[in-house]
Tab-separated table of N, CA, C and O in Angstrom:
chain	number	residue	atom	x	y	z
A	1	UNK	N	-34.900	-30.090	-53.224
A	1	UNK	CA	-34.503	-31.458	-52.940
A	1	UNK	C	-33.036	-31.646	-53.285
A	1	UNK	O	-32.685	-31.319	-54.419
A	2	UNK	N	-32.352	-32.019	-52.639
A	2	UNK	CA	-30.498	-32.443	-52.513
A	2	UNK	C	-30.738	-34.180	-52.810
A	2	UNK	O	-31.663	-34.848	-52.347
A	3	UNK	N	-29.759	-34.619	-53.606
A	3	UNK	CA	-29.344	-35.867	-53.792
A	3	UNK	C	-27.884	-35.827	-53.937
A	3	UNK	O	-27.204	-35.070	-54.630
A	4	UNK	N	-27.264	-37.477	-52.585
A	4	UNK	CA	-26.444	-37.564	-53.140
A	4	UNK	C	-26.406	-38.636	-54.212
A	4	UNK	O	-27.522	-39.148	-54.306
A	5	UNK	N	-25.464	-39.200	-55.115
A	5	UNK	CA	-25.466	-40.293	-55.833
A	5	UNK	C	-23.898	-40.837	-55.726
A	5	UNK	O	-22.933	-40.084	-55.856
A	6	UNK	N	-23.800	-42.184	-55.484
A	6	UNK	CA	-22.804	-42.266	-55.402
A	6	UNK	C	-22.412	-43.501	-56.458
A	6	UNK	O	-23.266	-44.386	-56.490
A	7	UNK	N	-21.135	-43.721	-57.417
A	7	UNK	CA	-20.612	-43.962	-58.362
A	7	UNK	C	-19.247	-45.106	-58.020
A	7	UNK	O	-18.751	-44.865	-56.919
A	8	UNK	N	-18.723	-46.027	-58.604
A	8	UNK	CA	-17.495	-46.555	-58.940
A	8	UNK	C	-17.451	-47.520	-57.920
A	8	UNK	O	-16.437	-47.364	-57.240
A	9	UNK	N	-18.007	-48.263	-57.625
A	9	UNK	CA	-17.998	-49.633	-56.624
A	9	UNK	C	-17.996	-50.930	-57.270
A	9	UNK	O	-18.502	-50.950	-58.392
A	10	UNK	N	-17.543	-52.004	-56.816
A	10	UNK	CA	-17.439	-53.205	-57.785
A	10	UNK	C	-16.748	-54.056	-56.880
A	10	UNK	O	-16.446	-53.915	-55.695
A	11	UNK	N	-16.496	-55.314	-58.012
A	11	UNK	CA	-15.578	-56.074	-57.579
A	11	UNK	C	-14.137	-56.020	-57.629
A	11	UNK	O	-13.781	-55.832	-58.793
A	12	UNK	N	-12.955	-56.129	-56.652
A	12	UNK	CA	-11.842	-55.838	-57.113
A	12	UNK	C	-10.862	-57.192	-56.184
A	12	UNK	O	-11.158	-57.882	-55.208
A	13	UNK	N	-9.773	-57.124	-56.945
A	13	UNK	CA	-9.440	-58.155	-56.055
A	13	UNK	C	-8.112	-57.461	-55.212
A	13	UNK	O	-7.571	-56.390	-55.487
A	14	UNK	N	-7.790	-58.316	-54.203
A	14	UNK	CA	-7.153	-58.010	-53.157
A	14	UNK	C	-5.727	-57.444	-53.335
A	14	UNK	O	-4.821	-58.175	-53.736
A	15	UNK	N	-5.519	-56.079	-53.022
A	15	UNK	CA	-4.157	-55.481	-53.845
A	15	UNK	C	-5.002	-54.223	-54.700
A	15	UNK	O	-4.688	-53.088	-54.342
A	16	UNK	N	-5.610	-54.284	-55.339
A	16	UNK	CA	-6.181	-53.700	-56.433
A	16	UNK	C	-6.588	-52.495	-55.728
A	16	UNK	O	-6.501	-52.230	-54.529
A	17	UNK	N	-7.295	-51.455	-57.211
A	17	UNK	CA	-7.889	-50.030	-56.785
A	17	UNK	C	-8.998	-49.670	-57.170
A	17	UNK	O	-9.379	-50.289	-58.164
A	18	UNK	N	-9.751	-48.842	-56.753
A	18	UNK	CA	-11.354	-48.200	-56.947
A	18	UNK	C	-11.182	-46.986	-56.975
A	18	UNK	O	-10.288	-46.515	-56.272
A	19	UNK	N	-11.882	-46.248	-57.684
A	19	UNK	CA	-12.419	-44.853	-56.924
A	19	UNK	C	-13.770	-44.424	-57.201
A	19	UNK	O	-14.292	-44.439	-58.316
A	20	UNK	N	-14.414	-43.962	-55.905
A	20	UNK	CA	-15.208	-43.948	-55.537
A	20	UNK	C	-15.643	-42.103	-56.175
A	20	UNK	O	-14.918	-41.113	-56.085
A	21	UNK	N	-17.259	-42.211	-56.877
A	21	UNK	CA	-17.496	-40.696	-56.568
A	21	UNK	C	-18.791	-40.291	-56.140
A	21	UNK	O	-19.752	-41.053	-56.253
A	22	UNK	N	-18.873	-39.350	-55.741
A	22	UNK	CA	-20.406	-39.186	-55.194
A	22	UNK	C	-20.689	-37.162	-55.277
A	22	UNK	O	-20.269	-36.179	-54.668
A	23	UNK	N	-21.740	-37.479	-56.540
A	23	UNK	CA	-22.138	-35.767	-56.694
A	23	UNK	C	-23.354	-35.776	-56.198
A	23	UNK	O	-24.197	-36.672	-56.171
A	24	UNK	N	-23.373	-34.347	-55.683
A	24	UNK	CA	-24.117	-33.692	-55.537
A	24	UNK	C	-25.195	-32.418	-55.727
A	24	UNK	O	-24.827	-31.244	-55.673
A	25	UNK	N	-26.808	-32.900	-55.995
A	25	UNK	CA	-27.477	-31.803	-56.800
A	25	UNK	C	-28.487	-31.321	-56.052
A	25	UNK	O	-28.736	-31.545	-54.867
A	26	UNK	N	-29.164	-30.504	-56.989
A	26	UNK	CA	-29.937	-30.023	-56.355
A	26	UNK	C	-29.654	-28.175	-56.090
A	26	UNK	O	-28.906	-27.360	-56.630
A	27	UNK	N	-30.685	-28.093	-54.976
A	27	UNK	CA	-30.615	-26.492	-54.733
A	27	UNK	C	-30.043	-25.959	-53.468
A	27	UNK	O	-30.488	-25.438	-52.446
A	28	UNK	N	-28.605	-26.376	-54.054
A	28	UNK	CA	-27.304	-26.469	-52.889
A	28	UNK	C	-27.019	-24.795	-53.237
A	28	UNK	O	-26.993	-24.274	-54.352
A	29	UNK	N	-26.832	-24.190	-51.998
A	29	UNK	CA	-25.886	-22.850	-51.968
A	29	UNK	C	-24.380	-23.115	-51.432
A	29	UNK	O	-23.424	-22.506	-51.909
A	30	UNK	N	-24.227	-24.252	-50.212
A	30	UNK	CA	-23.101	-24.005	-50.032
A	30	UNK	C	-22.565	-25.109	-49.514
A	30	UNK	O	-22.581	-24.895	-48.302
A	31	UNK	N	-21.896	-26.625	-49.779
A	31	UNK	CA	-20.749	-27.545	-49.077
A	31	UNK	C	-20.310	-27.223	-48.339
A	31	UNK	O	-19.762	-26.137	-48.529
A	32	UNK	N	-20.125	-27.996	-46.547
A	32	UNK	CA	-19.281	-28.057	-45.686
A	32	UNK	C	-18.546	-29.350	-46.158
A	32	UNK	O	-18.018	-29.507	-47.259
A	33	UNK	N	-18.597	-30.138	-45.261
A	33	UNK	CA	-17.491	-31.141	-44.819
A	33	UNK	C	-18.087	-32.033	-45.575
A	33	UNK	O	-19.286	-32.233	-45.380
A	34	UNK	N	-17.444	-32.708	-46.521
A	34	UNK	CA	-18.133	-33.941	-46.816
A	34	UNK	C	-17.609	-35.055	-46.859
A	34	UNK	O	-16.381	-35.089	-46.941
A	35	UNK	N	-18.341	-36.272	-46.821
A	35	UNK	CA	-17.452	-37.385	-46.087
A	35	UNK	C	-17.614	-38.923	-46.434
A	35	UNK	O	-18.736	-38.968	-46.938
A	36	UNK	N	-17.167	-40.027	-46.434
A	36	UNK	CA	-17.282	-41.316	-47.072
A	36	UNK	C	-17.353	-42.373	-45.444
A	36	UNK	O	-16.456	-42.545	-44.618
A	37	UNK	N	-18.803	-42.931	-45.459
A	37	UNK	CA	-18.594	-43.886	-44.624
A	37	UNK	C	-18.951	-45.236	-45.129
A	37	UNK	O	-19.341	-45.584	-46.243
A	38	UNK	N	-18.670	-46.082	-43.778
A	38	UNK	CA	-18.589	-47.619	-45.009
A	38	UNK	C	-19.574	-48.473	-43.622
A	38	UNK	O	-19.556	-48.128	-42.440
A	39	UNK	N	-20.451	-49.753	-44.280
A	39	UNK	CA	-20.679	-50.440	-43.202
A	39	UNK	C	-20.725	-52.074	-44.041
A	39	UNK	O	-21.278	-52.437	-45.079
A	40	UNK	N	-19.967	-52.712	-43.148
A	40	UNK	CA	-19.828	-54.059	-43.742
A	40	UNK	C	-21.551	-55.025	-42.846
A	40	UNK	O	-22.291	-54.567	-41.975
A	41	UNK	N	-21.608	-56.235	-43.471
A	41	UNK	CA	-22.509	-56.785	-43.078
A	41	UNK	C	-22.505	-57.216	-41.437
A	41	UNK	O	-21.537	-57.819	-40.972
A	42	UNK	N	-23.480	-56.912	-40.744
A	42	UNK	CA	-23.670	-57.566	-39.139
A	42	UNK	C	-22.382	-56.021	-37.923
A	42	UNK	O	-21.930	-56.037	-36.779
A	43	UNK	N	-22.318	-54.920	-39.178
A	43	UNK	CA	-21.680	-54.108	-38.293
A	43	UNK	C	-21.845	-53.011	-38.584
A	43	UNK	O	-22.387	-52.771	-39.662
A	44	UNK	N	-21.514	-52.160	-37.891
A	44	UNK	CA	-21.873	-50.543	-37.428
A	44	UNK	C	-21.341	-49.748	-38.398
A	44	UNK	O	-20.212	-50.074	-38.763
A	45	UNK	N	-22.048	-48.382	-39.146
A	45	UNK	CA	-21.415	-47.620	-40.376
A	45	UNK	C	-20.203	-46.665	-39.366
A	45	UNK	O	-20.213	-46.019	-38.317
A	46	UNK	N	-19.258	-47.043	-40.394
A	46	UNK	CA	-18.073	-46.194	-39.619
A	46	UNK	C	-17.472	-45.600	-40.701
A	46	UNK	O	-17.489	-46.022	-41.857
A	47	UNK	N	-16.783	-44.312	-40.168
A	47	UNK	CA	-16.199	-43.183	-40.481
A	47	UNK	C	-14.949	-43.457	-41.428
A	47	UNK	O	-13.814	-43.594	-40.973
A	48	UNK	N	-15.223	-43.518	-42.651
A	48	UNK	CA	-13.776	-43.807	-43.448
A	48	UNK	C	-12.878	-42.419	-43.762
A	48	UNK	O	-11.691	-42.255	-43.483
A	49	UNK	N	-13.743	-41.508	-44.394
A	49	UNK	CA	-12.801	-39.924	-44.428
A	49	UNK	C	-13.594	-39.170	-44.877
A	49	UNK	O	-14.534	-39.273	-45.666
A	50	UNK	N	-12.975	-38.072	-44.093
A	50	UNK	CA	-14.282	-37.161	-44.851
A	50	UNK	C	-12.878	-35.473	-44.984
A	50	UNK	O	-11.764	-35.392	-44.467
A	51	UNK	N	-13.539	-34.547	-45.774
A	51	UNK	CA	-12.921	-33.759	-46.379
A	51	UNK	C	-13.593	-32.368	-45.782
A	51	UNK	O	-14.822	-32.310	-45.825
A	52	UNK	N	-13.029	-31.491	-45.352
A	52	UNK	CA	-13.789	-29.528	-44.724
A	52	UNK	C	-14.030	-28.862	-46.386
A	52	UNK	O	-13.681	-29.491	-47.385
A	53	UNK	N	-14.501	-27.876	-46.427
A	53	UNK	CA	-14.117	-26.719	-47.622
A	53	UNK	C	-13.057	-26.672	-47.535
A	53	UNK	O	-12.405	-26.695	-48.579
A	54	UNK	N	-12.437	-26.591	-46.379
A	54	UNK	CA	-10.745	-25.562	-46.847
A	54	UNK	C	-9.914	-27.379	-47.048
A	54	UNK	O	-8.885	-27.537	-46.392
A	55	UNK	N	-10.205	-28.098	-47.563
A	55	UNK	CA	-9.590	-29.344	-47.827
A	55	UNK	C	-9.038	-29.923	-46.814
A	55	UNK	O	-8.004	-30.564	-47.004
A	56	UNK	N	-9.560	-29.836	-45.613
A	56	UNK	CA	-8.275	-30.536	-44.246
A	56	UNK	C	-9.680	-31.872	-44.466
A	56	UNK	O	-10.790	-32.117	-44.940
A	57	UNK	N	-8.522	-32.375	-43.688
A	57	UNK	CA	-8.923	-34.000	-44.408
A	57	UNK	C	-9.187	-35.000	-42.812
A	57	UNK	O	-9.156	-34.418	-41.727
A	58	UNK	N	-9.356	-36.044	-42.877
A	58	UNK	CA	-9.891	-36.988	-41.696
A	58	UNK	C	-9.798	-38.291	-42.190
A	58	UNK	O	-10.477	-38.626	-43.160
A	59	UNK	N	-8.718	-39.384	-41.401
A	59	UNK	CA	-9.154	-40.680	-42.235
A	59	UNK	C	-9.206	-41.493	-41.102
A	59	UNK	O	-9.033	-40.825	-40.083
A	60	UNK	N	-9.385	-42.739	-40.885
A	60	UNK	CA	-9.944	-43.916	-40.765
A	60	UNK	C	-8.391	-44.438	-39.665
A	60	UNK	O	-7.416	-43.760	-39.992
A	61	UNK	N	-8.184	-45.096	-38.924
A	61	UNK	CA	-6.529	-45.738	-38.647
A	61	UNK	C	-6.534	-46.751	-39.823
A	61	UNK	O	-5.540	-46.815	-40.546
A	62	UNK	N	-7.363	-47.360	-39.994
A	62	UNK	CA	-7.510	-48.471	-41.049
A	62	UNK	C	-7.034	-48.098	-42.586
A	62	UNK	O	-6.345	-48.836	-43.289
A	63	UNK	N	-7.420	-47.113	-42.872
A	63	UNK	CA	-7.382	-46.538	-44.407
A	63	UNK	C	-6.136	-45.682	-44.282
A	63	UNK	O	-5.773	-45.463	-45.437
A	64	UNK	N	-5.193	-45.011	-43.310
A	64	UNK	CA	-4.568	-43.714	-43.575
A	64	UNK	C	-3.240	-44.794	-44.423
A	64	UNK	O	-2.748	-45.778	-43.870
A	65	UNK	N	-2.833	-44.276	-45.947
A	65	UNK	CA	-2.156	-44.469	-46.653
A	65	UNK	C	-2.242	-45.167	-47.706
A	65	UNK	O	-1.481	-45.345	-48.657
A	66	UNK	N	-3.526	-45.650	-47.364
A	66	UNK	CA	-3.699	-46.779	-48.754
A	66	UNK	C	-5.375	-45.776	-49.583
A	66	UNK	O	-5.907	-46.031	-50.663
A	67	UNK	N	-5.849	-44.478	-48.372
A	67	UNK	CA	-7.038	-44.051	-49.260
A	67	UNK	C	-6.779	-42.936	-49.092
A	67	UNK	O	-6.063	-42.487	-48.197
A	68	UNK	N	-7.672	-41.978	-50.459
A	68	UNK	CA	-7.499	-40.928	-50.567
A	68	UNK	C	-8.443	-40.113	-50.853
A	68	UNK	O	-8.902	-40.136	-51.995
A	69	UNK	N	-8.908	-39.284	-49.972
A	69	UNK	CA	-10.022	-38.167	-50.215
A	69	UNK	C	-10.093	-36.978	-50.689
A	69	UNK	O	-9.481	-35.991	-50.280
A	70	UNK	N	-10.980	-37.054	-51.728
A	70	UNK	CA	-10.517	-35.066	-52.211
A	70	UNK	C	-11.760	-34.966	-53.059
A	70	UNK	O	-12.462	-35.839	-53.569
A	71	UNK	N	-11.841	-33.446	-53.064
A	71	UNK	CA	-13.073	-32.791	-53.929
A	71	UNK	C	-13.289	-31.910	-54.794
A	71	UNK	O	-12.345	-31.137	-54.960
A	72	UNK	N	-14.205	-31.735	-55.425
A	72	UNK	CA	-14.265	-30.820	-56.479
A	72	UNK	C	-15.768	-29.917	-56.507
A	72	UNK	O	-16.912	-29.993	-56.955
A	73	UNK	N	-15.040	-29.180	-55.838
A	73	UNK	CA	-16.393	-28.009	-55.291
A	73	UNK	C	-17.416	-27.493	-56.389
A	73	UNK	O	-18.568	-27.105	-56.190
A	74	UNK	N	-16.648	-27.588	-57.743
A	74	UNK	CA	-17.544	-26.855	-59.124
A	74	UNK	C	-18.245	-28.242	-59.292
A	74	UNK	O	-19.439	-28.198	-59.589
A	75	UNK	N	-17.828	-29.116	-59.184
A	75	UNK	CA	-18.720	-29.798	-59.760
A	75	UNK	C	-19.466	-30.953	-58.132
A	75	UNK	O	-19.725	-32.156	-58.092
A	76	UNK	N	-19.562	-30.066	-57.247
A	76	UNK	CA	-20.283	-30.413	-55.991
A	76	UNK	C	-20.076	-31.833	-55.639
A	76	UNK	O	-20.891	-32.354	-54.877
A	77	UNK	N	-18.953	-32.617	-56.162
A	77	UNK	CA	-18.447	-34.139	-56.021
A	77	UNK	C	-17.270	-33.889	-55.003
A	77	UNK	O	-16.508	-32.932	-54.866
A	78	UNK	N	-17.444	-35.582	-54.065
A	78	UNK	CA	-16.214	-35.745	-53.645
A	78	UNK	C	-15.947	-37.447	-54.110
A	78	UNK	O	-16.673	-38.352	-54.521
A	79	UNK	N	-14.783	-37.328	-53.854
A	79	UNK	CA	-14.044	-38.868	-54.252
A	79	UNK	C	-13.341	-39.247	-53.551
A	79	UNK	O	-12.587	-38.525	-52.899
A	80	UNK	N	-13.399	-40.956	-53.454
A	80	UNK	CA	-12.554	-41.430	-52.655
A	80	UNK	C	-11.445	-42.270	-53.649
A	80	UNK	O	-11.883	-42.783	-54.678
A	81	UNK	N	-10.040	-42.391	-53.320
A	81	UNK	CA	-9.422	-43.156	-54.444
A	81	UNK	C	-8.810	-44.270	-53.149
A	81	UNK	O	-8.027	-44.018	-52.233
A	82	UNK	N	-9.478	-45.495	-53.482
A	82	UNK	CA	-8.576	-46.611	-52.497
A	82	UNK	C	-7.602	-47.390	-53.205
A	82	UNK	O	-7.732	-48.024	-54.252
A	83	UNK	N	-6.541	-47.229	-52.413
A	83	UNK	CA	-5.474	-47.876	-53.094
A	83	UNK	C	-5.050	-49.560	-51.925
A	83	UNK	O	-5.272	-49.700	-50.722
A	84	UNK	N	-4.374	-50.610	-52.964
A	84	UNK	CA	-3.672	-52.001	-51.813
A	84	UNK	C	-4.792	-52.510	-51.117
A	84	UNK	O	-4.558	-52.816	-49.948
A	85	UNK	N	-6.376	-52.747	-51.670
A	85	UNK	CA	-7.934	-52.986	-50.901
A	85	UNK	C	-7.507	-54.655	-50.288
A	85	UNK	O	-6.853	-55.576	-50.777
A	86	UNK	N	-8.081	-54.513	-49.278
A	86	UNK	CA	-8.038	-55.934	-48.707
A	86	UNK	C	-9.505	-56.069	-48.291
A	86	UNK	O	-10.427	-55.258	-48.201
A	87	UNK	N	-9.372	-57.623	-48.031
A	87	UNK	CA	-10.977	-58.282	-47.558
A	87	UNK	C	-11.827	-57.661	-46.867
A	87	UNK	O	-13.046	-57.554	-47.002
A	88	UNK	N	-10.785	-57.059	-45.757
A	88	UNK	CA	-11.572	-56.574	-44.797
A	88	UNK	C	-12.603	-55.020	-45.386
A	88	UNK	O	-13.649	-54.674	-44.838
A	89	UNK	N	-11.940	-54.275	-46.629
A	89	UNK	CA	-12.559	-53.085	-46.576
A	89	UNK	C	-14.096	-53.589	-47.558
A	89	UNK	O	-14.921	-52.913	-48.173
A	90	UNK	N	-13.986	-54.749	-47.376
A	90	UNK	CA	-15.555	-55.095	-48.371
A	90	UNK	C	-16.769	-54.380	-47.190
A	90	UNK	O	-16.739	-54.505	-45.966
A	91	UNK	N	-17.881	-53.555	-48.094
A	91	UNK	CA	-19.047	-53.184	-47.295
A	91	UNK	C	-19.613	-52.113	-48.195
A	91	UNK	O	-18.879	-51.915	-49.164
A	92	UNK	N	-20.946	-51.190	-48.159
A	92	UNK	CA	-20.883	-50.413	-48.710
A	92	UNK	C	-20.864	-49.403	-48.309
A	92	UNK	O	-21.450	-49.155	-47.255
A	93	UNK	N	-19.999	-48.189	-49.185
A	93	UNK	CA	-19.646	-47.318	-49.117
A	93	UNK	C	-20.904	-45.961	-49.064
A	93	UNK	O	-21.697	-45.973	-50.005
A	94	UNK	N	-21.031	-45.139	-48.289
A	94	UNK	CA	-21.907	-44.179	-48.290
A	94	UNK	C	-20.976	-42.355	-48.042
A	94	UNK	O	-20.091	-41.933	-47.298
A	95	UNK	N	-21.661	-41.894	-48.923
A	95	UNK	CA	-21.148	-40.930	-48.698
A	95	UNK	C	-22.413	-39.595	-48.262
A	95	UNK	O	-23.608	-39.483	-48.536
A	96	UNK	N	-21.644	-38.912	-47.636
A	96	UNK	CA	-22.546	-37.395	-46.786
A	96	UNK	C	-22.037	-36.498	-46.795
A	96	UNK	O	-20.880	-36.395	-46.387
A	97	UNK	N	-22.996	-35.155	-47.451
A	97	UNK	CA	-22.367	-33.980	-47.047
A	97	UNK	C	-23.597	-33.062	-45.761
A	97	UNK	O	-24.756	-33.421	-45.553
A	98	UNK	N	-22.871	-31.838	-45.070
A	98	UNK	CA	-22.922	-31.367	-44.172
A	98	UNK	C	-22.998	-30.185	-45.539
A	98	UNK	O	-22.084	-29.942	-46.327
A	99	UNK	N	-24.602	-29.475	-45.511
A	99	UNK	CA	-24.713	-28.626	-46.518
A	99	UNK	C	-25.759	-27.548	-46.251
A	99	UNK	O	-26.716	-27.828	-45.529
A	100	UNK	N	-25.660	-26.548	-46.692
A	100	UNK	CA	-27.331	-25.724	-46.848
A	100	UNK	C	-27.579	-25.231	-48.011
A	100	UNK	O	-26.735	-24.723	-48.749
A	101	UNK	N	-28.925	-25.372	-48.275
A	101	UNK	CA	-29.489	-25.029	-49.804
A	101	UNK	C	-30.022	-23.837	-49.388
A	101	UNK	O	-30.136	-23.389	-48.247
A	102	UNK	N	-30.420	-23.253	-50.735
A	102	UNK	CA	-30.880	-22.011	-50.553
A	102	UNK	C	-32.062	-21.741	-49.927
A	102	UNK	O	-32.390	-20.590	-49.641
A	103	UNK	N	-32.913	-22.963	-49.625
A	103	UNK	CA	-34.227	-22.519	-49.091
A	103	UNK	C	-33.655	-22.529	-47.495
A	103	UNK	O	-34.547	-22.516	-46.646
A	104	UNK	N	-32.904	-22.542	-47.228
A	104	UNK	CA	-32.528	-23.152	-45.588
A	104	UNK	C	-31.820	-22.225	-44.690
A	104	UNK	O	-31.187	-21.270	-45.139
A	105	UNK	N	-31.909	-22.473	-43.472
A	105	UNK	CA	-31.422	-21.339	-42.271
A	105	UNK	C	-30.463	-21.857	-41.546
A	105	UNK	O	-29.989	-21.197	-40.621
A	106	UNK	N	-30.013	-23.107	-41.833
A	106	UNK	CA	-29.132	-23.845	-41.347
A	106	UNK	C	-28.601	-24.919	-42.203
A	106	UNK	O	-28.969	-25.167	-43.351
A	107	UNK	N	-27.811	-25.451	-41.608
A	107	UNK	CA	-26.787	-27.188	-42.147
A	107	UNK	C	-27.397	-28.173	-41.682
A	107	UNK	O	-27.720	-28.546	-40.555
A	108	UNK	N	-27.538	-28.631	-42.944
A	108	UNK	CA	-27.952	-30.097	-42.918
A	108	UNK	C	-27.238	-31.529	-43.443
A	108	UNK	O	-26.317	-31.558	-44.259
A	109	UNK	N	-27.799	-32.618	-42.861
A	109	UNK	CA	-26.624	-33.987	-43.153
A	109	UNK	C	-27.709	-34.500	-44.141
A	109	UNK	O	-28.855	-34.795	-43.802
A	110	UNK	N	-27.065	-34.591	-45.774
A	110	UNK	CA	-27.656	-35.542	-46.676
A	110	UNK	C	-26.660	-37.012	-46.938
A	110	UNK	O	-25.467	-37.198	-46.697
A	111	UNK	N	-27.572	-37.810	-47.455
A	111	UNK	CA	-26.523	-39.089	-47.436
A	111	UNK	C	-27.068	-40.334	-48.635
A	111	UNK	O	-28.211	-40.736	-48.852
A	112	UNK	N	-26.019	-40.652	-49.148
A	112	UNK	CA	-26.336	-40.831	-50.577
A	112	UNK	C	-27.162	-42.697	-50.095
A	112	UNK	O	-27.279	-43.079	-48.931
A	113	UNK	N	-27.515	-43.364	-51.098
A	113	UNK	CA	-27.727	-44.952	-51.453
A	113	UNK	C	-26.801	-46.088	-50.943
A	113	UNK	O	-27.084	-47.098	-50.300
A	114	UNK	N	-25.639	-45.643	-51.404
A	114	UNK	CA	-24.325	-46.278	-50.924
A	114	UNK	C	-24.221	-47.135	-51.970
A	114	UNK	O	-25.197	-47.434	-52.658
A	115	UNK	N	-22.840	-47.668	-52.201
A	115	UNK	CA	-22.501	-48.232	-53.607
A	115	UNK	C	-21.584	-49.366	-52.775
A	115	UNK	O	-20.929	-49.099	-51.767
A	116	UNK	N	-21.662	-50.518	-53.324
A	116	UNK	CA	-21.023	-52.037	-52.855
A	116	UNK	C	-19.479	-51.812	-53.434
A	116	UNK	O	-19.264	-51.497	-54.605
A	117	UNK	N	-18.717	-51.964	-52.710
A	117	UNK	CA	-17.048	-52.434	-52.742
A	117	UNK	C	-16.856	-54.076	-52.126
A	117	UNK	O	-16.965	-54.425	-50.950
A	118	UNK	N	-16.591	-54.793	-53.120
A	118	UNK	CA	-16.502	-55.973	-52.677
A	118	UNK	C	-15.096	-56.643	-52.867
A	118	UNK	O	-15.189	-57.385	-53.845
A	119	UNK	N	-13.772	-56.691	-52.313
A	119	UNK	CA	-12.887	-57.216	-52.608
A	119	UNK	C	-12.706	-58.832	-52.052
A	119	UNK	O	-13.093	-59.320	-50.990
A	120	UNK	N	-12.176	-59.284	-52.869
A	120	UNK	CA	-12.221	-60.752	-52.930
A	120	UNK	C	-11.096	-61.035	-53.949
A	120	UNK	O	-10.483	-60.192	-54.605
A	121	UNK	N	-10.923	-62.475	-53.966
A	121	UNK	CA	-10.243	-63.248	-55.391
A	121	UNK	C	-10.852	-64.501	-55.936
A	121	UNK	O	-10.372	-65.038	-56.934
């Protein structure tokens, strides 16, 4: 069994910063791509960034400069660090990796609970 869990969501106010983490356990052999999506209320989960093994990266038009994705393979976590949050990025955050465990013959998409980012003042 793989879990993700994901960590560091709250209230922040407008300007302000978060970072987001989300590990991963279980009877993982090997991380692909893993990735942070977001879905606000009455709309569709969309693609905020997601990260390869070899660290090439993917962001959002919305997010490129104010967020930041990166990981830490020993300890099977990735993180998001948002920086300058405005209203609009309120929703919750979900994160997924693209993985195979050792019982497995292929890659699979796990995907965590999702954790609330709520910016406001």
């Amino acid at each position: 069994q793989v879990q993700l869990v994901e960590s560091g969501g709250g209230l922040v106010q407008p300007g302000g910063s978060l970072r987001l983490s989300c590990a991963a356990s279980g009877s993982i052999y090997t991380i692909y791509t893993m990735g942070w999506y977001r879905q606000a209320p009455g709309e569709q989960r969309e693609l905020v960034a997601s990260i390869t093994s070899l660290g090439n990266t993917n962001y959002a038009d919305s997010v490129k400069g104010r967020f930041t994705i990166s990981r830490d393979d020993a300890k099977n976590t990735v993180y998001l660090q948002m920086n300058s949050l405005k209203p609009e990025d309120t929703a919750t955050y979900y994160c997924n990796a693209d993985l195979m465990r050792y019982t497995d013959f292929g890659v699979m998409t796990y995907w965590g609970k999702g954790t609330l980012v709520t910016v406001s003042s």
